[in-house]
Structures are given as structure tokens and as C-alpha cells.
PDB file of C-alpha atoms in Angstrom:
ATOM      1  CA  MET A   1      13.223  31.948 -12.127  1.00  0.00           C
ATOM      2  CA  ALA A   2      12.918  28.199 -13.501  1.00  0.00           C
ATOM      3  CA  ASN A   3      10.089  26.876 -15.205  1.00  0.00           C
ATOM      4  CA  ASN A   4       7.598  25.161 -12.610  1.00  0.00           C
ATOM      5  CA  GLU A   5       7.725  21.957 -14.641  1.00  0.00           C
ATOM      6  CA  ALA A   6      11.932  21.865 -15.137  1.00  0.00           C
ATOM      7  CA  LYS A   7      11.768  22.525 -11.333  1.00  0.00           C
ATOM      8  CA  ILE A   8       9.208  19.326 -10.542  1.00  0.00           C
ATOM      9  CA  LEU A   9      11.271  16.968 -12.914  1.00  0.00           C
ATOM     10  CA  ALA A  10      14.594  18.502 -11.508  1.00  0.00           C
ATOM     11  CA  ASP A  11      13.240  17.431  -7.805  1.00  0.00           C
ATOM     12  CA  THR A  12      11.903  14.197  -9.023  1.00  0.00           C
ATOM     13  CA  PHE A  13      15.600  13.283 -10.423  1.00  0.00           C
ATOM     14  CA  GLN A  14      17.442  14.735  -7.455  1.00  0.00           C
ATOM     15  CA  LYS A  15      15.113  12.329  -5.464  1.00  0.00           C
ATOM     16  CA  VAL A  16      15.837   9.348  -7.365  1.00  0.00           C
ATOM     17  CA  ARG A  17      19.561  10.523  -7.182  1.00  0.00           C
ATOM     18  CA  ASP A  18      19.476  10.567  -3.681  1.00  0.00           C
ATOM     19  CA  LEU A  19      18.496   7.110  -3.259  1.00  0.00           C
ATOM     20  CA  THR A  20      20.928   5.890  -5.632  1.00  0.00           C
ATOM     21  CA  LYS A  21      23.826   7.781  -3.720  1.00  0.00           C
ATOM     22  CA  TRP A  22      22.412   6.085  -0.591  1.00  0.00           C
ATOM     23  CA  TYR A  23      22.909   2.814  -2.033  1.00  0.00           C
ATOM     24  CA  PHE A  24      26.082   3.181  -3.157  1.00  0.00           C
ATOM     25  CA  SER A  25      26.881   4.435   0.433  1.00  0.00           C
ATOM     26  CA  LEU A  26      25.696   1.040   1.639  1.00  0.00           C
ATOM     27  CA  LEU A  27      27.748  -0.732  -0.805  1.00  0.00           C
ATOM     28  CA  LYS A  28      31.081   0.844   0.068  1.00  0.00           C
ATOM     29  CA  PRO A  29      32.387  -2.465   1.777  1.00  0.00           C
ATOM     30  CA  VAL A  30      31.373  -4.434  -1.634  1.00  0.00           C
ATOM     31  CA  ASP A  31      34.257  -5.152  -4.230  1.00  0.00           C
ATOM     32  CA  PRO A  32      32.617  -3.214  -6.722  1.00  0.00           C
ATOM     33  CA  TYR A  33      34.299  -5.069  -9.557  1.00  0.00           C
ATOM     34  CA  ARG A  34      32.819  -8.289  -8.824  1.00  0.00           C
ATOM     35  CA  HIS A  35      29.902  -9.859 -10.923  1.00  0.00           C
ATOM     36  CA  TRP A  36      27.143 -11.925  -9.187  1.00  0.00           C
ATOM     37  CA  GLU A  37      25.185 -14.620 -11.281  1.00  0.00           C
ATOM     38  CA  VAL A  38      21.238 -15.198 -10.589  1.00  0.00           C
ATOM     39  CA  ASN A  39      19.921 -18.472 -12.148  1.00  0.00           C
ATOM     40  CA  GLY A  40      22.868 -18.516 -14.515  1.00  0.00           C
ATOM     41  CA  THR A  41      22.400 -14.756 -15.745  1.00  0.00           C
ATOM     42  CA  ARG A  42      25.494 -12.474 -14.967  1.00  0.00           C
ATOM     43  CA  LEU A  43      24.558  -9.089 -13.518  1.00  0.00           C
ATOM     44  CA  ASN A  44      26.209  -5.918 -13.955  1.00  0.00           C
ATOM     45  CA  ASN A  45      28.712  -5.149 -11.394  1.00  0.00           C
ATOM     46  CA  MET A  46      28.278  -2.018  -9.215  1.00  0.00           C
ATOM     47  CA  ILE A  47      31.186  -0.035 -11.000  1.00  0.00           C
ATOM     48  CA  TRP A  48      29.862  -0.877 -14.581  1.00  0.00           C
ATOM     49  CA  LEU A  49      26.145   0.578 -13.157  1.00  0.00           C
ATOM     50  CA  ALA A  50      27.608   3.618 -11.907  1.00  0.00           C
ATOM     51  CA  SER A  51      29.862   4.153 -15.182  1.00  0.00           C
ATOM     52  CA  HIS A  52      26.214   3.694 -17.068  1.00  0.00           C
ATOM     53  CA  ILE A  53      24.363   5.959 -15.183  1.00  0.00           C
ATOM     54  CA  THR A  54      27.177   8.775 -15.549  1.00  0.00           C
ATOM     55  CA  TRP A  55      26.521   8.080 -19.324  1.00  0.00           C
ATOM     56  CA  ALA A  56      23.221   8.218 -19.271  1.00  0.00           C
ATOM     57  CA  GLU A  57      22.676  11.312 -17.387  1.00  0.00           C
ATOM     58  CA  ASN A  58      25.190  13.118 -19.267  1.00  0.00           C
ATOM     59  CA  SER A  59      23.502  11.582 -22.615  1.00  0.00           C
ATOM     60  CA  LEU A  60      19.798  12.101 -21.603  1.00  0.00           C
ATOM     61  CA  LEU A  61      19.618  15.162 -19.573  1.00  0.00           C
ATOM     62  CA  LEU A  62      22.594  17.391 -20.940  1.00  0.00           C
ATOM     63  CA  LYS A  63      23.252  16.495 -24.604  1.00  0.00           C
ATOM     64  CA  GLY A  64      19.702  14.956 -25.612  1.00  0.00           C
ATOM     65  CA  THR A  65      17.937  18.330 -24.471  1.00  0.00           C
ATOM     66  CA  GLY A  66      20.557  20.452 -26.038  1.00  0.00           C
ATOM     67  CA  GLY A  67      22.831  21.261 -23.058  1.00  0.00           C
ATOM     68  CA  GLN A  68      26.813  20.885 -23.305  1.00  0.00           C
ATOM     69  CA  GLY A  69      27.642  17.118 -22.249  1.00  0.00           C
ATOM     70  CA  ILE A  70      30.891  16.547 -20.243  1.00  0.00           C
ATOM     71  CA  ASP A  71      33.858  15.407 -22.230  1.00  0.00           C
ATOM     72  CA  ILE A  72      35.153  12.304 -20.264  1.00  0.00           C
ATOM     73  CA  HIS A  73      37.038   9.775 -22.256  1.00  0.00           C
ATOM     74  CA  TRP A  74      35.093   6.666 -20.837  1.00  0.00           C
ATOM     75  CA  LEU A  75      32.057   7.683 -21.028  1.00  0.00           C
ATOM     76  CA  GLU A  76      30.842   6.492 -24.554  1.00  0.00           C
ATOM     77  CA  HIS A  77      32.067   2.611 -23.386  1.00  0.00           C
ATOM     78  CA  TYR A  78      28.935   2.606 -21.177  1.00  0.00           C
ATOM     79  CA  ASN A  79      26.330   3.396 -23.742  1.00  0.00           C
ATOM     80  CA  ILE A  80      23.134   1.892 -24.117  1.00  0.00           C
ATOM     81  CA  SER A  81      24.419  -1.013 -25.972  1.00  0.00           C
ATOM     82  CA  SER A  82      26.974  -1.571 -23.803  1.00  0.00           C
ATOM     83  CA  SER A  83      28.485  -5.165 -23.482  1.00  0.00           C
ATOM     84  CA  GLY A  84      28.904  -4.834 -19.695  1.00  0.00           C
ATOM     85  CA  SER A  85      32.848  -4.837 -19.517  1.00  0.00           C
ATOM     86  CA  LEU A  86      34.951  -2.255 -18.221  1.00  0.00           C
ATOM     87  CA  HIS A  87      36.766   0.002 -20.621  1.00  0.00           C
ATOM     88  CA  ASP A  88      39.947  -0.124 -18.588  1.00  0.00           C
ATOM     89  CA  ALA A  89      40.729  -2.757 -15.578  1.00  0.00           C
ATOM     90  CA  ALA A  90      41.959   0.056 -13.442  1.00  0.00           C
ATOM     91  CA  HIS A  91      38.597   1.814 -13.731  1.00  0.00           C
ATOM     92  CA  ASP A  92      38.255   3.273 -10.492  1.00  0.00           C
ATOM     93  CA  MET A  93      34.987   3.520  -8.212  1.00  0.00           C
ATOM     94  CA  LYS A  94      35.898   6.680  -6.522  1.00  0.00           C
ATOM     95  CA  ALA A  95      36.578   8.562  -9.620  1.00  0.00           C
ATOM     96  CA  ILE A  96      33.295   7.200 -11.007  1.00  0.00           C
ATOM     97  CA  LEU A  97      31.351   8.301  -8.087  1.00  0.00           C
ATOM     98  CA  GLU A  98      33.219  12.063  -8.826  1.00  0.00           C
ATOM     99  CA  ALA A  99      32.289  11.990 -12.398  1.00  0.00           C
ATOM    100  CA  LEU A 100      28.563  11.144 -11.793  1.00  0.00           C
ATOM    101  CA  LYS A 101      28.762  14.092  -9.253  1.00  0.00           C
ATOM    102  CA  THR A 102      30.151  16.440 -11.684  1.00  0.00           C
ATOM    103  CA  VAL A 103      27.714  15.417 -14.570  1.00  0.00           C
ATOM    104  CA  HIS A 104      24.617  15.587 -12.259  1.00  0.00           C
ATOM    105  CA  GLU A 105      25.477  19.095 -10.847  1.00  0.00           C
ATOM    106  CA  LYS A 106      25.846  20.420 -14.636  1.00  0.00           C
ATOM    107  CA  ALA A 107      22.637  18.383 -15.633  1.00  0.00           C
ATOM    108  CA  MET A 108      20.594  19.881 -12.850  1.00  0.00           C
ATOM    109  CA  GLU A 109      21.761  23.326 -13.333  1.00  0.00           C
ATOM    110  CA  HIS A 110      20.920  22.849 -17.159  1.00  0.00           C
ATOM    111  CA  LEU A 111      17.467  21.141 -16.543  1.00  0.00           C
ATOM    112  CA  LEU A 112      16.359  23.988 -14.613  1.00  0.00           C
ATOM    113  CA  THR A 113      16.886  26.513 -17.900  1.00  0.00           C
ATOM    114  CA  ILE A 114      14.393  24.500 -19.996  1.00  0.00           C
ATOM    115  CA  SER A 115      11.444  26.693 -20.565  1.00  0.00           C
ATOM    116  CA  ASN A 116       8.023  25.250 -21.169  1.00  0.00           C
ATOM    117  CA  GLU A 117       8.323  25.812 -24.910  1.00  0.00           C
ATOM    118  CA  LYS A 118      11.774  23.785 -24.977  1.00  0.00           C
ATOM    119  CA  MET A 119       9.921  21.089 -23.154  1.00  0.00           C
ATOM    120  CA  ASP A 120       7.760  20.643 -26.026  1.00  0.00           C
ATOM    121  CA  GLU A 121      10.280  20.630 -28.629  1.00  0.00           C
ATOM    122  CA  GLN A 122      11.642  17.304 -30.190  1.00  0.00           C
ATOM    123  CA  ASN A 123      14.992  16.086 -28.282  1.00  0.00           C
ATOM    124  CA  VAL A 124      18.146  16.041 -29.881  1.00  0.00           C
ATOM    125  CA  PHE A 125      18.204  12.316 -30.368  1.00  0.00           C
ATOM    126  CA  GLY A 126      14.761  11.940 -31.604  1.00  0.00           C
ATOM    127  CA  PHE A 127      14.587   9.258 -29.136  1.00  0.00           C
ATOM    128  CA  GLY A 128      10.652   8.821 -27.875  1.00  0.00           C
ATOM    129  CA  PHE A 129       8.224   6.715 -26.511  1.00  0.00           C
ATOM    130  CA  GLY A 130       4.630   6.202 -27.655  1.00  0.00           C
ATOM    131  CA  GLY A 131       5.301   8.459 -30.534  1.00  0.00           C
ATOM    132  CA  VAL A 132       6.617  11.285 -28.571  1.00  0.00           C
ATOM    133  CA  SER A 133      10.026  12.406 -28.615  1.00  0.00           C
ATOM    134  CA  THR A 134      10.152  15.572 -27.016  1.00  0.00           C
ATOM    135  CA  ASN A 135      12.593  16.876 -24.496  1.00  0.00           C
ATOM    136  CA  ARG A 136       9.799  16.303 -21.433  1.00  0.00           C
ATOM    137  CA  ILE A 137       9.799  12.356 -22.523  1.00  0.00           C
ATOM    138  CA  LEU A 138      13.509  12.382 -22.559  1.00  0.00           C
ATOM    139  CA  ILE A 139      13.630  13.859 -19.132  1.00  0.00           C
ATOM    140  CA  GLN A 140      11.237  11.730 -17.751  1.00  0.00           C
ATOM    141  CA  HIS A 141      12.601   8.450 -19.347  1.00  0.00           C
ATOM    142  CA  ALA A 142      16.007   9.598 -17.529  1.00  0.00           C
ATOM    143  CA  ILE A 143      14.231   9.806 -14.059  1.00  0.00           C
ATOM    144  CA  ARG A 144      12.791   6.123 -14.636  1.00  0.00           C
ATOM    145  CA  HIS A 145      16.177   5.104 -16.099  1.00  0.00           C
ATOM    146  CA  GLU A 146      18.065   5.895 -13.193  1.00  0.00           C
ATOM    147  CA  ALA A 147      15.265   4.211 -10.850  1.00  0.00           C
ATOM    148  CA  MET A 148      15.632   1.259 -12.588  1.00  0.00           C
ATOM    149  CA  HIS A 149      19.179   1.079 -11.938  1.00  0.00           C
ATOM    150  CA  THR A 150      18.419   2.277  -8.299  1.00  0.00           C
ATOM    151  CA  GLY A 151      16.642  -1.062  -8.029  1.00  0.00           C
ATOM    152  CA  HIS A 152      19.598  -2.913  -9.368  1.00  0.00           C
ATOM    153  CA  LEU A 153      21.706  -1.395  -6.797  1.00  0.00           C
ATOM    154  CA  SER A 154      19.052  -2.439  -4.048  1.00  0.00           C
ATOM    155  CA  TRP A 155      19.477  -5.778  -5.237  1.00  0.00           C
ATOM    156  CA  LEU A 156      23.016  -6.044  -4.861  1.00  0.00           C
ATOM    157  CA  CYS A 157      22.916  -5.002  -1.391  1.00  0.00           C
ATOM    158  CA  LYS A 158      20.254  -7.679  -0.582  1.00  0.00           C
ATOM    159  CA  ILE A 159      22.879 -10.129  -2.706  1.00  0.00           C
ATOM    160  CA  ASN A 160      25.532  -8.908  -0.196  1.00  0.00           C
ATOM    161  CA  LYS A 161      23.339  -9.165   2.707  1.00  0.00           C
ATOM    162  CA  ILE A 162      23.368  -5.408   3.329  1.00  0.00           C
ATOM    163  CA  GLU A 163      20.041  -4.418   4.953  1.00  0.00           C
ATOM    164  CA  SER A 164      18.672  -1.216   3.308  1.00  0.00           C
ATOM    165  CA  VAL A 165      15.177  -1.229   4.551  1.00  0.00           C
TER     166      VAL A 165
END
């Protein structure tokens, strides 16, 4: 049976992902390649956001906590220091959403295997906040990271006059 903390964190991440998926569903009629500008600042487009969210879950929840990441040839192009460009002009939104689903299923399965002891261990990357670099903090960061980008999707809905709430 899964560690109770791992289950709570997985359930929390799942709630964020449900919202992310909902916004992507609302944005289906929108050109995923279109870049919007706000006050002279170029925003990441929908296809980049989907690719980056896929990279983040694979990196943070799978690789970062000692799991086996999924080898997708384009993922590293969308890492934390990405320029916001696409790796290939033919990058396909449907394929990205399939990769997102595959990574998510594996990440949720892996997350439920993390014991209390493993939660307290340093994560693979040594990545941390406030001097804490445990697997727990990396999982918590993955939750807030996705929620932040989900907020970006909500703004894309507003910019495209898609009512969401």
C-alpha cells in the first residue's frame, strides 16, 4: 500500500493536472503555435507550454526522485533554460498531449512507490528551496510548477476570449 504522504502528494498533483487538461481542452480551437504579446513581452505559446510541462514532470517527478524517466527525443529542448522556441516546426500538439499523458501515468505510478524514508532523502538533482533538497520538496515544487503554467493556460483562454469561469 502507498505511503499516505505519497498518496496525498499524488492526489494533489492529479488535481492540478485535471485543471491543466481542462484548460487544454478549452484551448482546442486556438492555434497552438501562436505567440501572444502583452505589453511588448512575448508569451510562451500553447505548444511550448505543453512540451515544457511534459519535460518538467519527467524531470522532477520521475528522474529527480530516482525513478526511470521516459526517453522522448525532444524533451530536453523544453528544459528550465529553454528559449521558448520549438525544436521542430512540425512539432504536433496531439503527439505532445499523448507524451504528456504517458509521462503522467508513469509519474503517478512511481510517486506512489516513494516511502516516508525516501521522501526525506536528497533528490537526485540536489535541487532545493530554503536549504532543503529532499524528494519531498522536489515533488512539492513539481505541483506548484505545473499550477503556475496552468495559470498561463488560463490567461491564454482569456486572451482568446474563451470563457473558463
